[in-house]
């Protein structure tokens, strides 16, 4: 603890001081006023005493201490980053406690601990870590906290502490400071014990550290008084003190001319009551006045209370709005007038036709809950309570009138000209509720909630997720995030329920992210939006007209080569949530770990939905037409779902085009897995598929090696599906959401990337005996987040999206929270990267509204169409490989003479001789293989060396054929049908 002059500094021996100074990891500070008195981090863990973590503070001094601008902070045992919970502006009396409740692993485990005097989402370790009381409200920026640390408790294996580390607590024990918090020798080891936690103490609980605790002044003050402008009002205030005489009362703040204290009557003795009257004259202007009154006693103690004086009256809309973040009339009944510009289901928008000429104040206000026959263009007078409405999850409020008592029509036929504004715009609050026109063209950045709420998120241009371009936590990422935050408005439909008809759709049944709208006109609302939180929303007064500036395009056309695709198939399950499956059987279920039930299934709810889902996915994959496809989010039921999908895909082709790569040994315990399918006519599978079932991989990666049928080039593909960004429940240090764009579980995803690079890729390379590896899949990390930076940095993989897509525009495969980025990757080993001819994303999914997907009943209007659009929520990625050939057709360099055949009457075999002459004018080097293409059905080459595709070949013994030289090779055939033996002779060099 830092030193407070009111307290003595504890004595130390010279030896103790020297030893402490030599301990670089030890933090030593003299005792002080407020200390950390309890720490419990096992909340919600298995065997937990309480269902929440908590930190208890205690004012061990004899004087009051304010917690204003302080915070409690947590750092992992060996970490360098602090997480903070800011403390409120409250004053702890001498000997008073304060409870901060933190996060939980599972609120259903352990006895219920209600939220404390302050709460935050930090998850403490139950056994080892560091907790600090800081003099600043935000996270400390140095690893040790420096001078910002007021008190520090390092426990378990912590690398920083006061003098010596405190013992390790557990899920069933907490750290308690000795003597109920009074002991502070600046030695965590001796000051704290790990004991069975008792109920932590809260604000209001007192304990003396050696002397009597002075009784407080007890006040009796009304929370507020209300009057009409011109009418006087009074309120009686009183105070008592059991061990002192209350003898003074003054107004500290909030008074205005006409507000005063009168008739003060001090208490006659200790325990007596002092009374005083708060008087509000009729001359006080309309408004709200938070009057703070302080009482004092004969022992120089003070205590204060605030009485909110509300004076109702009349003001212009601009005066009510004011230039500050909140109206000074908040909570006051006011009368104002203006022209109705728009009516919505929950009220109407009112705007002053004249305004005040001040661009910092809005000239309009929303009137909530009022019903009136007046229509847009009518001038009305309204009386209601000014309210600062704060939607759930919002960081700001929206000034409105509520509890309306009167709406009086004063005139009709008024016209309000819209105010021209644009985006980006960090000051939309200055035009809140006003009729506006956006002069900049606006681009659809999100349509996820179009069917559910009638909303489209708009911005000037397309907003890129900051960590898609810059490393998380970098100044550049923070700057881009701030720019994105000022570049957003949500287009609503004026209906605050699910719309009966999905708005804003074009005749083709969609409105895509990337489409634009110009001259958007309406009233600027503020409220809750789809997905949580709140934003400025435009309720249109003129029908928006969208332009298809981001058209639906066909699947990408890439340079010729072996095509590999990564496709997320959005929970393609052949077992449905109603217990049926794709073959019509009932009573089926899906398996997660040891649990099997229909409730574990994802994807289609029933057969009707499944058919729609299946047909869209088949259409998408057929249009991609890749030679190898890595699949994510397919049911983890062996090869059943993958085989079914291939059967349906082959039916769409009308022939056996694809085959399933047989599953590897480990497919994980999740309900979904990764899989691979391929075209045997284009590539052959080399060996068995591999996987890594290490515990870090909740969905094990799958690797397979292929060889090009066309030229024998060999390569390996590894399909991945890293842990999701969502759902922080159970996340430990490094996996909670740090608020820097990476979401939850970054530490785990980075560990998965490290395991992939250091273990699984080498395993696949060794099995293939070939260094060419392509890493694809949904890595649940944007382009410059930690897992990707590791793979493209330490691991040396080359990012093909950055190489081929970024130069032509923002790369993205997913849209979240109105920002675009790519979670679906194509990373090549250095040896393969030079053989990549191209890479592209096909934006057939992420740009499309969720409301047009295969689901039934989630919107009143079904906009489903059987096409490849919105087959998933992720866009597929396609890569073309111009593989270094393992063999080449050199038939044009030789002349082939096929001799006649002789028949062995005993064996029935046909034998012949083929003469190959080098006509190229230069030596032909081997290995050389004579290939017989197109042999008649039933005819087989008995002396073949092997098969290349469907054709047999004979390897020539000659290492080379000199210019002009000839070699002969014998052929032996089985020909039970005695048909004419014909074929196309080919000569290849290289290795089949």
Short mmCIF file of N, CA and C in Angstrom, two decimals, residues 34-182:
data_model
loop_
_atom_site.label_atom_id
_atom_site.label_comp_id
_atom_site.label_asym_id
_atom_site.label_seq_id
_atom_site.Cartn_x
_atom_site.Cartn_y
_atom_site.Cartn_z
N UNK A 34 -6.97 2.09 2.26
CA UNK A 34 -7.83 1.04 1.74
C UNK A 34 -6.96 -0.13 1.28
N UNK A 35 -7.33 -1.32 1.71
CA UNK A 35 -6.57 -2.52 1.36
C UNK A 35 -7.51 -3.56 0.75
N UNK A 36 -6.90 -4.53 0.08
CA UNK A 36 -7.63 -5.71 -0.38
C UNK A 36 -7.72 -6.65 0.80
N UNK A 37 -8.95 -6.96 1.23
CA UNK A 37 -9.11 -7.77 2.43
C UNK A 37 -9.50 -9.21 2.14
N UNK A 38 -10.11 -9.49 0.96
CA UNK A 38 -10.43 -10.86 0.57
C UNK A 38 -10.28 -10.99 -0.94
N UNK A 39 -9.86 -12.20 -1.40
CA UNK A 39 -9.80 -12.54 -2.81
C UNK A 39 -10.32 -13.97 -2.98
N UNK A 40 -11.28 -14.13 -3.88
CA UNK A 40 -11.79 -15.48 -4.19
C UNK A 40 -11.93 -15.61 -5.70
N UNK A 41 -11.26 -16.61 -6.29
CA UNK A 41 -11.27 -16.77 -7.74
C UNK A 41 -11.85 -18.08 -8.22
N UNK A 42 -12.44 -18.87 -7.34
CA UNK A 42 -12.95 -20.18 -7.76
C UNK A 42 -14.40 -20.17 -8.18
N UNK A 43 -15.01 -18.98 -8.31
CA UNK A 43 -16.44 -18.89 -8.56
C UNK A 43 -16.94 -19.70 -9.74
N UNK A 44 -17.88 -20.60 -9.48
CA UNK A 44 -18.49 -21.39 -10.55
C UNK A 44 -17.66 -22.56 -11.02
N UNK A 45 -16.46 -22.76 -10.45
CA UNK A 45 -15.66 -23.92 -10.83
C UNK A 45 -16.18 -25.17 -10.11
N UNK A 46 -15.71 -26.33 -10.54
CA UNK A 46 -16.10 -27.57 -9.88
C UNK A 46 -15.69 -27.51 -8.40
N UNK A 47 -16.64 -27.78 -7.51
CA UNK A 47 -16.37 -27.75 -6.09
C UNK A 47 -16.34 -26.36 -5.49
N UNK A 48 -16.84 -25.37 -6.22
CA UNK A 48 -16.78 -23.99 -5.76
C UNK A 48 -17.70 -23.76 -4.56
N UNK A 49 -17.24 -22.91 -3.63
CA UNK A 49 -18.08 -22.49 -2.51
C UNK A 49 -19.11 -21.47 -3.00
N UNK A 50 -18.66 -20.51 -3.83
CA UNK A 50 -19.54 -19.46 -4.35
C UNK A 50 -19.58 -19.54 -5.88
N UNK A 51 -20.63 -19.01 -6.45
CA UNK A 51 -20.78 -19.08 -7.91
C UNK A 51 -20.16 -17.87 -8.63
N UNK A 52 -19.54 -16.96 -7.87
CA UNK A 52 -18.87 -15.81 -8.49
C UNK A 52 -17.52 -15.57 -7.82
N UNK A 53 -16.58 -15.03 -8.62
CA UNK A 53 -15.34 -14.53 -8.05
C UNK A 53 -15.63 -13.19 -7.35
N UNK A 54 -14.79 -12.82 -6.37
CA UNK A 54 -14.98 -11.53 -5.75
C UNK A 54 -13.68 -11.00 -5.16
N UNK A 55 -13.66 -9.67 -4.97
CA UNK A 55 -12.55 -8.98 -4.31
C UNK A 55 -13.20 -8.06 -3.27
N UNK A 56 -12.79 -8.20 -2.01
CA UNK A 56 -13.33 -7.36 -0.95
C UNK A 56 -12.29 -6.31 -0.58
N UNK A 57 -12.73 -5.05 -0.45
CA UNK A 57 -11.88 -3.95 -0.02
C UNK A 57 -12.28 -3.51 1.39
N UNK A 58 -11.32 -2.88 2.09
CA UNK A 58 -11.59 -2.46 3.47
C UNK A 58 -10.82 -1.18 3.77
N UNK A 59 -11.51 -0.21 4.33
CA UNK A 59 -10.87 1.03 4.79
C UNK A 59 -10.42 0.82 6.23
N UNK A 60 -9.14 0.50 6.39
CA UNK A 60 -8.62 0.16 7.73
C UNK A 60 -8.22 1.39 8.53
N UNK A 61 -8.45 2.58 7.96
CA UNK A 61 -8.03 3.80 8.65
C UNK A 61 -9.15 4.35 9.53
N UNK A 62 -8.89 5.46 10.16
CA UNK A 62 -9.88 6.11 11.00
C UNK A 62 -10.53 7.30 10.33
N UNK A 63 -10.37 7.42 9.01
CA UNK A 63 -10.94 8.56 8.29
C UNK A 63 -11.60 8.07 7.00
N UNK A 64 -12.57 8.82 6.49
CA UNK A 64 -13.20 8.40 5.23
C UNK A 64 -12.24 8.50 4.05
N UNK A 65 -12.43 7.63 3.06
CA UNK A 65 -11.60 7.60 1.84
C UNK A 65 -12.52 7.44 0.63
N UNK A 66 -12.33 8.27 -0.37
CA UNK A 66 -13.10 8.18 -1.60
C UNK A 66 -12.47 7.15 -2.54
N UNK A 67 -13.33 6.36 -3.20
CA UNK A 67 -12.86 5.39 -4.20
C UNK A 67 -12.91 5.97 -5.62
N UNK A 68 -13.25 7.23 -5.74
CA UNK A 68 -13.39 7.84 -7.06
C UNK A 68 -12.11 7.68 -7.88
N UNK A 69 -12.27 7.27 -9.13
CA UNK A 69 -11.17 7.10 -10.09
C UNK A 69 -10.23 5.95 -9.77
N UNK A 70 -10.58 5.12 -8.77
CA UNK A 70 -9.78 3.93 -8.49
C UNK A 70 -10.34 2.74 -9.25
N UNK A 71 -9.63 1.62 -9.18
CA UNK A 71 -10.11 0.38 -9.78
C UNK A 71 -9.45 -0.80 -9.09
N UNK A 72 -10.08 -1.97 -9.21
CA UNK A 72 -9.40 -3.21 -8.87
C UNK A 72 -9.00 -3.86 -10.18
N UNK A 73 -7.83 -4.49 -10.19
CA UNK A 73 -7.29 -5.03 -11.44
C UNK A 73 -6.75 -6.43 -11.21
N UNK A 74 -6.76 -7.22 -12.30
CA UNK A 74 -6.31 -8.61 -12.22
C UNK A 74 -5.29 -8.86 -13.31
N UNK A 75 -4.29 -9.66 -12.97
CA UNK A 75 -3.27 -10.10 -13.92
C UNK A 75 -2.96 -11.55 -13.62
N UNK A 76 -2.78 -12.36 -14.67
CA UNK A 76 -2.46 -13.77 -14.45
C UNK A 76 -1.11 -13.89 -13.74
N UNK A 77 -0.80 -15.09 -13.27
CA UNK A 77 0.36 -15.31 -12.41
C UNK A 77 1.66 -14.81 -13.03
N UNK A 78 1.86 -15.04 -14.33
CA UNK A 78 3.09 -14.61 -14.99
C UNK A 78 2.80 -13.63 -16.12
N UNK A 79 1.58 -13.12 -16.16
CA UNK A 79 1.18 -12.24 -17.25
C UNK A 79 1.73 -10.84 -17.12
N UNK A 80 1.50 -10.06 -18.18
CA UNK A 80 1.97 -8.67 -18.20
C UNK A 80 0.84 -7.68 -18.50
N UNK A 81 -0.37 -8.20 -18.73
CA UNK A 81 -1.50 -7.35 -19.09
C UNK A 81 -2.53 -7.33 -17.96
N UNK A 82 -2.99 -6.12 -17.60
CA UNK A 82 -3.97 -5.97 -16.53
C UNK A 82 -5.37 -5.86 -17.09
N UNK A 83 -6.34 -6.36 -16.34
CA UNK A 83 -7.76 -6.18 -16.63
C UNK A 83 -8.37 -5.41 -15.45
N UNK A 84 -9.16 -4.39 -15.76
CA UNK A 84 -9.61 -3.47 -14.71
C UNK A 84 -11.13 -3.47 -14.54
N UNK A 85 -11.57 -3.28 -13.30
CA UNK A 85 -12.97 -2.98 -12.97
C UNK A 85 -12.95 -1.64 -12.26
N UNK A 86 -13.46 -0.60 -12.91
CA UNK A 86 -13.46 0.73 -12.32
C UNK A 86 -14.40 0.78 -11.11
N UNK A 87 -14.00 1.53 -10.10
CA UNK A 87 -14.81 1.67 -8.90
C UNK A 87 -15.66 2.94 -8.98
N UNK A 88 -16.80 2.95 -8.33
CA UNK A 88 -17.69 4.12 -8.41
C UNK A 88 -17.21 5.24 -7.50
N UNK A 89 -17.84 6.39 -7.66
CA UNK A 89 -17.50 7.56 -6.84
C UNK A 89 -18.25 7.47 -5.51
N UNK A 90 -17.76 6.61 -4.63
CA UNK A 90 -18.34 6.47 -3.29
C UNK A 90 -17.24 6.68 -2.26
N UNK A 91 -17.64 7.04 -1.08
CA UNK A 91 -16.69 7.27 0.01
C UNK A 91 -16.87 6.18 1.06
N UNK A 92 -15.75 5.50 1.39
CA UNK A 92 -15.77 4.50 2.46
C UNK A 92 -15.54 5.22 3.79
N UNK A 93 -16.44 5.01 4.72
CA UNK A 93 -16.23 5.52 6.06
C UNK A 93 -15.12 4.74 6.75
N UNK A 94 -14.62 5.25 7.84
CA UNK A 94 -13.61 4.54 8.61
C UNK A 94 -14.14 3.16 8.98
N UNK A 95 -13.36 2.12 8.68
CA UNK A 95 -13.75 0.76 9.03
C UNK A 95 -14.83 0.17 8.15
N UNK A 96 -15.06 0.71 6.94
CA UNK A 96 -16.13 0.23 6.08
C UNK A 96 -15.59 -0.67 4.97
N UNK A 97 -16.39 -1.66 4.60
CA UNK A 97 -16.02 -2.62 3.54
C UNK A 97 -16.70 -2.24 2.21
N UNK A 98 -16.17 -2.82 1.12
CA UNK A 98 -16.75 -2.62 -0.22
C UNK A 98 -16.50 -3.89 -1.01
N UNK A 99 -17.55 -4.43 -1.65
CA UNK A 99 -17.45 -5.71 -2.34
C UNK A 99 -17.51 -5.53 -3.85
N UNK A 100 -16.53 -6.10 -4.55
CA UNK A 100 -16.51 -6.13 -6.01
C UNK A 100 -16.70 -7.58 -6.44
N UNK A 101 -17.81 -7.87 -7.12
CA UNK A 101 -18.00 -9.21 -7.66
C UNK A 101 -17.50 -9.23 -9.10
N UNK A 102 -16.89 -10.35 -9.48
CA UNK A 102 -16.27 -10.48 -10.81
C UNK A 102 -16.98 -11.56 -11.61
N UNK A 103 -16.22 -12.31 -12.43
CA UNK A 103 -16.84 -13.26 -13.35
C UNK A 103 -17.14 -14.60 -12.71
N UNK A 104 -17.57 -15.52 -13.55
CA UNK A 104 -17.90 -16.87 -13.09
C UNK A 104 -17.64 -17.86 -14.20
N UNK A 105 -17.24 -19.06 -13.82
CA UNK A 105 -17.11 -20.13 -14.81
C UNK A 105 -18.46 -20.73 -15.13
N UNK A 106 -19.32 -20.83 -14.12
CA UNK A 106 -20.68 -21.37 -14.29
C UNK A 106 -21.51 -20.89 -13.12
N UNK A 107 -22.45 -19.98 -13.39
CA UNK A 107 -23.24 -19.37 -12.32
C UNK A 107 -24.13 -20.38 -11.61
N UNK A 108 -24.26 -21.58 -12.17
CA UNK A 108 -25.10 -22.60 -11.54
C UNK A 108 -24.32 -23.45 -10.54
N UNK A 109 -23.01 -23.23 -10.43
CA UNK A 109 -22.18 -24.04 -9.53
C UNK A 109 -21.77 -23.18 -8.35
N UNK A 110 -22.00 -23.68 -7.13
CA UNK A 110 -21.68 -22.95 -5.91
C UNK A 110 -22.88 -22.17 -5.40
N UNK A 111 -22.79 -21.77 -4.13
CA UNK A 111 -23.86 -20.98 -3.53
C UNK A 111 -23.96 -19.64 -4.24
N UNK A 112 -25.19 -19.15 -4.36
CA UNK A 112 -25.39 -17.90 -5.09
C UNK A 112 -24.85 -16.72 -4.30
N UNK A 113 -23.96 -15.96 -4.95
CA UNK A 113 -23.44 -14.73 -4.37
C UNK A 113 -24.01 -13.57 -5.17
N UNK A 114 -24.96 -12.82 -4.62
CA UNK A 114 -25.54 -11.70 -5.38
C UNK A 114 -24.46 -10.71 -5.79
N UNK A 115 -24.78 -9.92 -6.82
CA UNK A 115 -23.83 -8.92 -7.29
C UNK A 115 -23.46 -7.98 -6.16
N UNK A 116 -22.19 -7.55 -6.15
CA UNK A 116 -21.69 -6.73 -5.07
C UNK A 116 -21.97 -5.25 -5.25
N UNK A 117 -21.21 -4.44 -4.56
CA UNK A 117 -21.37 -2.99 -4.65
C UNK A 117 -20.89 -2.48 -6.00
N UNK A 118 -20.02 -3.22 -6.65
CA UNK A 118 -19.60 -2.99 -8.03
C UNK A 118 -19.34 -4.36 -8.64
N UNK A 119 -19.50 -4.47 -9.94
CA UNK A 119 -19.30 -5.77 -10.58
C UNK A 119 -18.60 -5.58 -11.90
N UNK A 120 -17.94 -6.65 -12.37
CA UNK A 120 -17.24 -6.64 -13.66
C UNK A 120 -17.08 -8.04 -14.17
N UNK A 121 -16.66 -8.18 -15.42
CA UNK A 121 -16.63 -9.49 -16.06
C UNK A 121 -15.31 -10.22 -15.97
N UNK A 122 -14.37 -9.76 -15.17
CA UNK A 122 -13.06 -10.41 -15.10
C UNK A 122 -13.19 -11.78 -14.44
N UNK A 123 -12.53 -12.78 -15.02
CA UNK A 123 -12.47 -14.11 -14.43
C UNK A 123 -11.12 -14.29 -13.75
N UNK A 124 -11.12 -14.43 -12.41
CA UNK A 124 -9.89 -14.63 -11.67
C UNK A 124 -9.51 -16.10 -11.69
N UNK A 125 -8.24 -16.38 -11.58
CA UNK A 125 -7.81 -17.76 -11.36
C UNK A 125 -8.16 -18.17 -9.94
N UNK A 126 -8.54 -19.42 -9.78
CA UNK A 126 -8.88 -19.89 -8.44
C UNK A 126 -7.67 -20.22 -7.61
N UNK A 127 -6.45 -20.27 -8.22
CA UNK A 127 -5.29 -20.76 -7.49
C UNK A 127 -4.07 -19.86 -7.56
N UNK A 128 -3.91 -19.07 -8.64
CA UNK A 128 -2.68 -18.31 -8.80
C UNK A 128 -2.93 -17.07 -9.63
N UNK A 129 -2.39 -15.94 -9.20
CA UNK A 129 -2.60 -14.71 -9.95
C UNK A 129 -2.23 -13.51 -9.11
N UNK A 130 -2.60 -12.32 -9.62
CA UNK A 130 -2.30 -11.07 -8.94
C UNK A 130 -3.53 -10.17 -8.97
N UNK A 131 -3.87 -9.60 -7.83
CA UNK A 131 -4.96 -8.64 -7.73
C UNK A 131 -4.39 -7.35 -7.16
N UNK A 132 -4.75 -6.23 -7.78
CA UNK A 132 -4.23 -4.94 -7.33
C UNK A 132 -5.37 -3.96 -7.14
N UNK A 133 -5.17 -3.04 -6.20
CA UNK A 133 -6.00 -1.85 -6.09
C UNK A 133 -5.20 -0.73 -6.73
N UNK A 134 -5.79 -0.06 -7.73
CA UNK A 134 -5.05 0.93 -8.51
C UNK A 134 -5.65 2.32 -8.31
N UNK A 135 -4.78 3.33 -8.44
CA UNK A 135 -5.21 4.71 -8.31
C UNK A 135 -5.85 5.24 -9.59
N UNK A 136 -5.87 4.44 -10.68
CA UNK A 136 -6.47 4.88 -11.94
C UNK A 136 -7.63 3.96 -12.30
N UNK A 137 -8.62 4.44 -13.06
CA UNK A 137 -9.82 3.63 -13.35
C UNK A 137 -9.65 2.68 -14.52
N UNK A 138 -8.60 2.86 -15.33
CA UNK A 138 -8.39 2.02 -16.51
C UNK A 138 -7.23 1.07 -16.30
N UNK A 139 -7.11 0.09 -17.19
CA UNK A 139 -6.08 -0.93 -17.06
C UNK A 139 -4.68 -0.30 -17.02
N UNK A 140 -3.88 -0.69 -16.05
CA UNK A 140 -2.51 -0.21 -15.94
C UNK A 140 -1.70 -0.70 -17.14
N UNK A 141 -0.79 0.14 -17.63
CA UNK A 141 -0.11 -0.13 -18.89
C UNK A 141 1.26 -0.76 -18.73
N UNK A 142 1.79 -0.83 -17.51
CA UNK A 142 3.07 -1.50 -17.30
C UNK A 142 2.82 -2.81 -16.58
N UNK A 143 3.76 -3.74 -16.77
CA UNK A 143 3.56 -5.08 -16.23
C UNK A 143 3.43 -5.07 -14.71
N UNK A 144 4.23 -4.22 -14.01
CA UNK A 144 4.16 -4.20 -12.55
C UNK A 144 3.21 -3.14 -12.01
N UNK A 145 2.64 -2.32 -12.90
CA UNK A 145 1.70 -1.30 -12.46
C UNK A 145 2.36 -0.02 -11.96
N UNK A 146 3.64 -0.11 -11.55
CA UNK A 146 4.38 1.06 -11.12
C UNK A 146 3.69 1.82 -10.00
N UNK A 147 3.74 3.14 -10.13
CA UNK A 147 3.19 4.01 -9.09
C UNK A 147 1.67 3.99 -9.03
N UNK A 148 1.02 3.34 -10.02
CA UNK A 148 -0.44 3.29 -10.01
C UNK A 148 -0.98 2.25 -9.02
N UNK A 149 -0.10 1.41 -8.47
CA UNK A 149 -0.54 0.36 -7.54
C UNK A 149 -0.66 0.93 -6.13
N UNK A 150 -1.84 0.79 -5.54
CA UNK A 150 -2.06 1.17 -4.14
C UNK A 150 -1.93 -0.02 -3.20
N UNK A 151 -2.35 -1.20 -3.67
CA UNK A 151 -2.19 -2.42 -2.88
C UNK A 151 -2.09 -3.57 -3.85
N UNK A 152 -1.31 -4.59 -3.49
CA UNK A 152 -1.09 -5.73 -4.38
C UNK A 152 -1.11 -7.02 -3.58
N UNK A 153 -1.82 -8.01 -4.11
CA UNK A 153 -1.81 -9.35 -3.54
C UNK A 153 -1.42 -10.32 -4.64
N UNK A 154 -0.23 -10.92 -4.51
CA UNK A 154 0.20 -11.97 -5.43
C UNK A 154 0.09 -13.31 -4.73
N UNK A 155 -0.54 -14.29 -5.37
CA UNK A 155 -0.79 -15.56 -4.67
C UNK A 155 -0.48 -16.74 -5.57
N UNK A 156 -0.29 -17.90 -4.92
CA UNK A 156 0.02 -19.11 -5.67
C UNK A 156 1.39 -19.00 -6.32
N UNK A 157 1.44 -19.12 -7.65
CA UNK A 157 2.71 -19.05 -8.39
C UNK A 157 2.96 -17.69 -8.98
N UNK A 158 2.38 -16.63 -8.43
CA UNK A 158 2.52 -15.28 -8.98
C UNK A 158 3.97 -14.83 -8.96
N UNK A 159 4.36 -14.07 -9.99
CA UNK A 159 5.74 -13.59 -10.05
C UNK A 159 5.91 -12.18 -9.48
N UNK A 160 4.82 -11.57 -8.99
CA UNK A 160 4.91 -10.29 -8.31
C UNK A 160 4.00 -10.31 -7.08
N UNK A 161 4.45 -9.65 -6.00
CA UNK A 161 3.74 -9.73 -4.72
C UNK A 161 4.35 -8.70 -3.79
N UNK A 162 3.77 -8.54 -2.61
CA UNK A 162 4.37 -7.70 -1.58
C UNK A 162 5.27 -8.57 -0.70
N UNK A 163 6.56 -8.38 -0.80
CA UNK A 163 7.62 -9.06 -0.02
C UNK A 163 7.67 -10.55 -0.30
N UNK A 164 6.60 -11.30 -0.02
CA UNK A 164 6.57 -12.75 -0.28
C UNK A 164 5.16 -13.13 -0.73
N UNK A 165 5.08 -14.15 -1.56
CA UNK A 165 3.81 -14.51 -2.19
C UNK A 165 2.83 -15.09 -1.17
N UNK A 166 1.54 -14.78 -1.35
CA UNK A 166 0.49 -15.34 -0.51
C UNK A 166 0.25 -16.80 -0.89
N UNK A 167 -0.29 -17.57 0.05
CA UNK A 167 -0.56 -18.98 -0.28
C UNK A 167 -1.58 -19.12 -1.40
N UNK A 168 -1.59 -20.29 -2.02
CA UNK A 168 -2.53 -20.54 -3.11
C UNK A 168 -3.90 -20.89 -2.54
N UNK A 169 -4.94 -20.18 -2.95
CA UNK A 169 -6.30 -20.58 -2.56
C UNK A 169 -6.76 -21.73 -3.46
N UNK A 170 -8.04 -22.05 -3.42
CA UNK A 170 -8.61 -23.11 -4.26
C UNK A 170 -10.06 -22.77 -4.55
N UNK A 171 -10.76 -23.71 -5.18
CA UNK A 171 -12.18 -23.48 -5.45
C UNK A 171 -13.00 -23.42 -4.16
N UNK A 172 -12.46 -24.01 -3.10
CA UNK A 172 -13.21 -24.03 -1.84
C UNK A 172 -12.56 -23.18 -0.76
N UNK A 173 -11.50 -22.42 -1.10
CA UNK A 173 -10.88 -21.53 -0.12
C UNK A 173 -10.66 -20.16 -0.75
N UNK A 174 -10.61 -19.15 0.12
CA UNK A 174 -10.36 -17.78 -0.32
C UNK A 174 -9.19 -17.22 0.48
N UNK A 175 -8.58 -16.15 -0.03
CA UNK A 175 -7.54 -15.45 0.71
C UNK A 175 -8.19 -14.42 1.63
N UNK A 176 -7.94 -14.50 2.94
CA UNK A 176 -8.46 -13.56 3.92
C UNK A 176 -7.29 -12.82 4.57
N UNK A 177 -7.34 -11.48 4.57
CA UNK A 177 -6.35 -10.69 5.30
C UNK A 177 -6.63 -10.84 6.80
N UNK A 178 -5.58 -10.93 7.57
CA UNK A 178 -5.71 -11.16 9.01
C UNK A 178 -6.45 -10.02 9.71
N UNK A 179 -7.06 -10.37 10.83
CA UNK A 179 -7.77 -9.42 11.70
C UNK A 179 -8.86 -8.68 10.92
N UNK A 180 -9.60 -9.46 10.11
CA UNK A 180 -10.73 -8.92 9.35
C UNK A 180 -10.34 -7.76 8.44
N UNK A 181 -9.07 -7.77 8.01
CA UNK A 181 -8.58 -6.76 7.09
C UNK A 181 -7.70 -5.72 7.71
N UNK A 182 -7.55 -5.72 9.02
CA UNK A 182 -6.79 -4.66 9.69
C UNK A 182 -5.28 -4.82 9.53
#
